JSON list of C-alpha atoms in Angstrom, two decimals:
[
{"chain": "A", "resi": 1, "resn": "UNK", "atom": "CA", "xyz": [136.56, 148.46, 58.61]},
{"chain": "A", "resi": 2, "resn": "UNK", "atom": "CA", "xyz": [136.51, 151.83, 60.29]},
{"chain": "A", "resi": 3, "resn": "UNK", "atom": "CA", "xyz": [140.29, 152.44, 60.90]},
{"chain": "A", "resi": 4, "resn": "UNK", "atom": "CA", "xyz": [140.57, 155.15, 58.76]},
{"chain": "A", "resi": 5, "resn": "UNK", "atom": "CA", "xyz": [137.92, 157.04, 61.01]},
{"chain": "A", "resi": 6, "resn": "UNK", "atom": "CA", "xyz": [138.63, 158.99, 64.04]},
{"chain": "A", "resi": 7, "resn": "UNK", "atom": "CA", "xyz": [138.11, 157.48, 67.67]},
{"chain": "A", "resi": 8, "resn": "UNK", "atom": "CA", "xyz": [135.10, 159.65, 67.86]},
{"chain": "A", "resi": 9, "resn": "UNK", "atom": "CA", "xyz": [133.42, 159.29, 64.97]},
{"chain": "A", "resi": 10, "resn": "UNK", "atom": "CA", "xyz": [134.10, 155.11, 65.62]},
{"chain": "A", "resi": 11, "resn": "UNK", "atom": "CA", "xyz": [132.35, 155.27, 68.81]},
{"chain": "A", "resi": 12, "resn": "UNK", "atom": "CA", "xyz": [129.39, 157.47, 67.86]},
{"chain": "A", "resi": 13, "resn": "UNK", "atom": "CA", "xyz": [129.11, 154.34, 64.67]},
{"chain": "A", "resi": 14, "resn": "UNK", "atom": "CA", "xyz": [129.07, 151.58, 67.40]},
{"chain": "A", "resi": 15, "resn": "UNK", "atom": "CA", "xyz": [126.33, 153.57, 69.61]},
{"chain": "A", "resi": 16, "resn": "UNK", "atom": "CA", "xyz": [124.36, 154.08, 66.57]},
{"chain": "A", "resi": 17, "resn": "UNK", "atom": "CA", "xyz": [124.86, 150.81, 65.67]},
{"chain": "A", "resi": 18, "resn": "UNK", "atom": "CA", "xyz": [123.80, 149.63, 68.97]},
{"chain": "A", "resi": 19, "resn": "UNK", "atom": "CA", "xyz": [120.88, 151.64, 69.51]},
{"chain": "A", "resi": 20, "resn": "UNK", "atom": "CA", "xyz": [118.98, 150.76, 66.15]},
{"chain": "A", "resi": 21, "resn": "UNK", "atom": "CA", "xyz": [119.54, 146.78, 66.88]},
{"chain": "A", "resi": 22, "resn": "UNK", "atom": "CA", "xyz": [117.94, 147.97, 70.01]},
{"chain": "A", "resi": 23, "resn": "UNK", "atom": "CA", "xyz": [115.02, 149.70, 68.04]},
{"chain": "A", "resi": 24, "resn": "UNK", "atom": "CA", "xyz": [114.09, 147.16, 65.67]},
{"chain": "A", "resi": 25, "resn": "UNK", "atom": "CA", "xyz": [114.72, 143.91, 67.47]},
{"chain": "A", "resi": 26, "resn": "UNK", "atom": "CA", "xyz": [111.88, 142.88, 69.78]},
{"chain": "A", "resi": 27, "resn": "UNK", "atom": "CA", "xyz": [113.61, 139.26, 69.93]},
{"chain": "A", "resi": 28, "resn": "UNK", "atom": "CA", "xyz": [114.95, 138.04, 73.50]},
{"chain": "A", "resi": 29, "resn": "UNK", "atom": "CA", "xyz": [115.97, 134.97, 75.33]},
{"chain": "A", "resi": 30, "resn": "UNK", "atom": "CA", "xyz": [114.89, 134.23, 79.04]},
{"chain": "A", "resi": 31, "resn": "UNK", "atom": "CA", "xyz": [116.22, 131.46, 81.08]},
{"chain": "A", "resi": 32, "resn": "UNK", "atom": "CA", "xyz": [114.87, 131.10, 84.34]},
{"chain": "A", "resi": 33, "resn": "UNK", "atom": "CA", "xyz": [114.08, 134.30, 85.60]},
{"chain": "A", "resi": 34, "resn": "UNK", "atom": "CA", "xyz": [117.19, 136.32, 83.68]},
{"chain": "A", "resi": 35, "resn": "UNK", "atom": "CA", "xyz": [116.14, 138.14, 79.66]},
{"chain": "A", "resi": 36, "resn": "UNK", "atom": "CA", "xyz": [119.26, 139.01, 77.49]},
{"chain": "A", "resi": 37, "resn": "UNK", "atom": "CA", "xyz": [118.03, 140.87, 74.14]},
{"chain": "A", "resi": 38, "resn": "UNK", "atom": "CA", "xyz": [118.95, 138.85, 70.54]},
{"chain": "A", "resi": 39, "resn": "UNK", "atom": "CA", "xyz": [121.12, 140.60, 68.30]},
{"chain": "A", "resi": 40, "resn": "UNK", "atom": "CA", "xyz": [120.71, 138.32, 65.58]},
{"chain": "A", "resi": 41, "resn": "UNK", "atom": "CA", "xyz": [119.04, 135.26, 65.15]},
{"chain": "A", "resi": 42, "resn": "UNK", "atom": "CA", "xyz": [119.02, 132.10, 62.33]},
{"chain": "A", "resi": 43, "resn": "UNK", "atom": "CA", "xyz": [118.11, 128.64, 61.53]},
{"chain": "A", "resi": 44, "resn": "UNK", "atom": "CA", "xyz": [121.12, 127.19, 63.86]},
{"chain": "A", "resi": 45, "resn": "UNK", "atom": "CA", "xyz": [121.71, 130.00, 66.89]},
{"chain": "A", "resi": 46, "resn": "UNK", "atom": "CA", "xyz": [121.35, 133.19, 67.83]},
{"chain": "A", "resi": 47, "resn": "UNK", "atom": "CA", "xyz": [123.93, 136.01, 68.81]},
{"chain": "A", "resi": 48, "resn": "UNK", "atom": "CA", "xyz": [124.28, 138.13, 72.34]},
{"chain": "A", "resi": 49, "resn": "UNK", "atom": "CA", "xyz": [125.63, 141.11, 73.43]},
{"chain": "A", "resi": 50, "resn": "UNK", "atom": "CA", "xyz": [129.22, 140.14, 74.96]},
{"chain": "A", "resi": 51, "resn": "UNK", "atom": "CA", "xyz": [128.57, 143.20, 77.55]},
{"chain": "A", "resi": 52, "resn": "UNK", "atom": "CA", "xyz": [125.93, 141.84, 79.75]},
{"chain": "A", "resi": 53, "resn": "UNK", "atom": "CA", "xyz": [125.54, 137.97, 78.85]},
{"chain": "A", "resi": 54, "resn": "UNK", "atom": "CA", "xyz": [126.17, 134.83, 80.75]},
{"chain": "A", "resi": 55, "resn": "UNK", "atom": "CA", "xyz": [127.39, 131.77, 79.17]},
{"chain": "A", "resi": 56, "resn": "UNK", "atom": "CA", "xyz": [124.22, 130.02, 78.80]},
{"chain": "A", "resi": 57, "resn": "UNK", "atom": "CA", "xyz": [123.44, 126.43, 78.43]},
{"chain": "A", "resi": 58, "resn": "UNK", "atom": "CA", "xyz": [120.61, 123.52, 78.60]},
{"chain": "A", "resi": 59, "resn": "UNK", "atom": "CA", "xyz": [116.91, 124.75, 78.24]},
{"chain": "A", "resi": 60, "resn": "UNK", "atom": "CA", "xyz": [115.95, 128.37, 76.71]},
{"chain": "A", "resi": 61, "resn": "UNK", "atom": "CA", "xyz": [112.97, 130.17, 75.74]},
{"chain": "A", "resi": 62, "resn": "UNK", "atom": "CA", "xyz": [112.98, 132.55, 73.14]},
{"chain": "A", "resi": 63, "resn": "UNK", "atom": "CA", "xyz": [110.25, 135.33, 72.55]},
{"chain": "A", "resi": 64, "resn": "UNK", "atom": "CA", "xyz": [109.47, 138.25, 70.16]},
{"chain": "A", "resi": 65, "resn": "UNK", "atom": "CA", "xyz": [107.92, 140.96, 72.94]},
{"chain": "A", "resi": 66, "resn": "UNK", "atom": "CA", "xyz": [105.19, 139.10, 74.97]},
{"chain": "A", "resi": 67, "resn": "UNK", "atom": "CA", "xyz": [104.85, 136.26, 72.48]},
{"chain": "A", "resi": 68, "resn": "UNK", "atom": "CA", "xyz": [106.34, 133.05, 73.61]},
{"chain": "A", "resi": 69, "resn": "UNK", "atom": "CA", "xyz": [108.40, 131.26, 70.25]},
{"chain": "A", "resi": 70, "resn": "UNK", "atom": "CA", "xyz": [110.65, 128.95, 70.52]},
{"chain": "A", "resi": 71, "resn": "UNK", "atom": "CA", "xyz": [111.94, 126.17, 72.94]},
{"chain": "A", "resi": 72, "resn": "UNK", "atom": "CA", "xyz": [115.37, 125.70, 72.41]},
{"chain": "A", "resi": 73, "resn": "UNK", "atom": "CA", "xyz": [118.77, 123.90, 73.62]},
{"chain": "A", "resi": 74, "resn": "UNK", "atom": "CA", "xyz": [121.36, 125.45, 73.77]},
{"chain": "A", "resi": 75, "resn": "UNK", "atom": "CA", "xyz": [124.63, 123.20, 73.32]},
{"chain": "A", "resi": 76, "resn": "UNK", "atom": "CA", "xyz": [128.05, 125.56, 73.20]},
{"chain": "A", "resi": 77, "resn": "UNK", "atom": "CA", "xyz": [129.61, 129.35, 72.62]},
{"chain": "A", "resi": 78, "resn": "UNK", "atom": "CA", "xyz": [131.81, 131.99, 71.35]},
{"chain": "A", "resi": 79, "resn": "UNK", "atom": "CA", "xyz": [132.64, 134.88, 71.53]},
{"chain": "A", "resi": 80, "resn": "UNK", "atom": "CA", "xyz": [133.34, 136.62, 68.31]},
{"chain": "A", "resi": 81, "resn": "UNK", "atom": "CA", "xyz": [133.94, 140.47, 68.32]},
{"chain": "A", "resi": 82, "resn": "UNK", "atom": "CA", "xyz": [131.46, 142.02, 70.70]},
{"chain": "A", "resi": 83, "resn": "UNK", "atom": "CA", "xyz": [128.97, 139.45, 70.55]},
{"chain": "A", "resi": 84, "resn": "UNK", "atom": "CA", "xyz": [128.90, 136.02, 72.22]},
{"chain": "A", "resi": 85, "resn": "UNK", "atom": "CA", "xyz": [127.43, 133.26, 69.67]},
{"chain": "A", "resi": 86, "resn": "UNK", "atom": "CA", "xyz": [124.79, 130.67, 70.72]},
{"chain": "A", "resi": 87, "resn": "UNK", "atom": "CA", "xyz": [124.36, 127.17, 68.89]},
{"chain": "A", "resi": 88, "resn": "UNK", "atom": "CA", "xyz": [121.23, 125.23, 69.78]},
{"chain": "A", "resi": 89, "resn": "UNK", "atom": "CA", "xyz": [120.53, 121.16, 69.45]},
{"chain": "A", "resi": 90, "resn": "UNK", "atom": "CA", "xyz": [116.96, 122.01, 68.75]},
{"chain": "A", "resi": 91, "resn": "UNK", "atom": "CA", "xyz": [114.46, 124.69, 68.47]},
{"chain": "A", "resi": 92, "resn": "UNK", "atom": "CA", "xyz": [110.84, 123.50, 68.86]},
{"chain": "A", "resi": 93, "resn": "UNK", "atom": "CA", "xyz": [107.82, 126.33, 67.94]},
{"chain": "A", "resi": 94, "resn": "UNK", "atom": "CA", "xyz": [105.33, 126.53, 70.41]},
{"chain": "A", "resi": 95, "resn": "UNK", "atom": "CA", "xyz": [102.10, 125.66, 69.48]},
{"chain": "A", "resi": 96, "resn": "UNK", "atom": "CA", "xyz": [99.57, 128.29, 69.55]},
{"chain": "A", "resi": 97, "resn": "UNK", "atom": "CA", "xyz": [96.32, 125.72, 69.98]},
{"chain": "A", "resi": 98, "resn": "UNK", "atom": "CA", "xyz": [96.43, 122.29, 71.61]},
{"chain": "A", "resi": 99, "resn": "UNK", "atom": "CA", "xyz": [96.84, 119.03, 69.53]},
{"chain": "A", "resi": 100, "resn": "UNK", "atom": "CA", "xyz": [94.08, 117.74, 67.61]},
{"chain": "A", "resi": 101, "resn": "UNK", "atom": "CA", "xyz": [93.51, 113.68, 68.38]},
{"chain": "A", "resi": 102, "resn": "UNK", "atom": "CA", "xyz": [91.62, 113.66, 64.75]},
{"chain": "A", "resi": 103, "resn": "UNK", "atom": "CA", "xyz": [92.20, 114.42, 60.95]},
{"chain": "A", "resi": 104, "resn": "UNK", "atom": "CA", "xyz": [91.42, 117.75, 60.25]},
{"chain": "A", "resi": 105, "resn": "UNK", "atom": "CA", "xyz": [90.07, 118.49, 56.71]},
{"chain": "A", "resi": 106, "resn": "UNK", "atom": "CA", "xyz": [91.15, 120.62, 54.07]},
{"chain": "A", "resi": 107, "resn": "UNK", "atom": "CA", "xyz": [88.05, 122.86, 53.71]},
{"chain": "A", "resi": 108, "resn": "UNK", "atom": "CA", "xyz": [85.88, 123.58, 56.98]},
{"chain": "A", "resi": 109, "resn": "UNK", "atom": "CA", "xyz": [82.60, 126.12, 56.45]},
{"chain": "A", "resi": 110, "resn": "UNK", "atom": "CA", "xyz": [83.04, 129.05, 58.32]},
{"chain": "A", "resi": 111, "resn": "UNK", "atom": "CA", "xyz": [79.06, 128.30, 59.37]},
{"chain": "A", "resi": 112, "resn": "UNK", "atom": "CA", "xyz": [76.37, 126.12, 58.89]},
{"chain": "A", "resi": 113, "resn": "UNK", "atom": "CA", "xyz": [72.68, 127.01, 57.83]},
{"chain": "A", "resi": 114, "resn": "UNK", "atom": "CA", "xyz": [69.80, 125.22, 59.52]},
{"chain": "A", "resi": 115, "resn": "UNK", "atom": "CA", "xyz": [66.52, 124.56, 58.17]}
]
């Protein structure tokens, strides 16, 4: 895509590049006690930096900043380019509130007036 470019002018594209995934992405995997940063992310893996990332495998947590997301497994990789592509089994949300051993209705009053 950029061979027309100069070597420079290349490099300075790939920092840019680099720094505004950096930026805007607040995404970020942590197994054990090791965080790698998500390039990008979709229904059936995410993507890593090749620089920097293990080969990872089994159980994974995945978190946007402090909030915990995702519990995934991850089941193989590649390495395409300069990133190294994750595929997961399963990706379960983490629920916010515990589980509710009852039928919650549809419409609940935000308060009730006594007499």
């Amino acid at each position: 895509m950029y061979t027309f470019l100069p070597d420079a002018v290349r490099q300075g594209l790939e920092e840019a590049r680099k720094a505004a995934l950096k930026r805007k992405d607040r995404l970020s995997v942590h197994d054990g006690d090791d965080t790698y940063r998500i390039r990008r992310f979709w229904d059936g893996g995410f993507a890593l930096d090749l620089e920097g990332s293990e080969r990872l495998r089994g159980h994974v947590d995945i978190y946007d900043g402090p909030k915990h997301l995702y519990t995934c497994l991850v089941v193989s990789s590649i390495d395409e380019d300069d990133e190294r592509v994750f595929e997961f089994k399963w990706a379960t949300p983490v629920a916010t509130a515990p589980a509710a051993d009852f039928v919650r209705p549809d419409f609940v009053p935000a308060g009730l007036i006594s007499r």
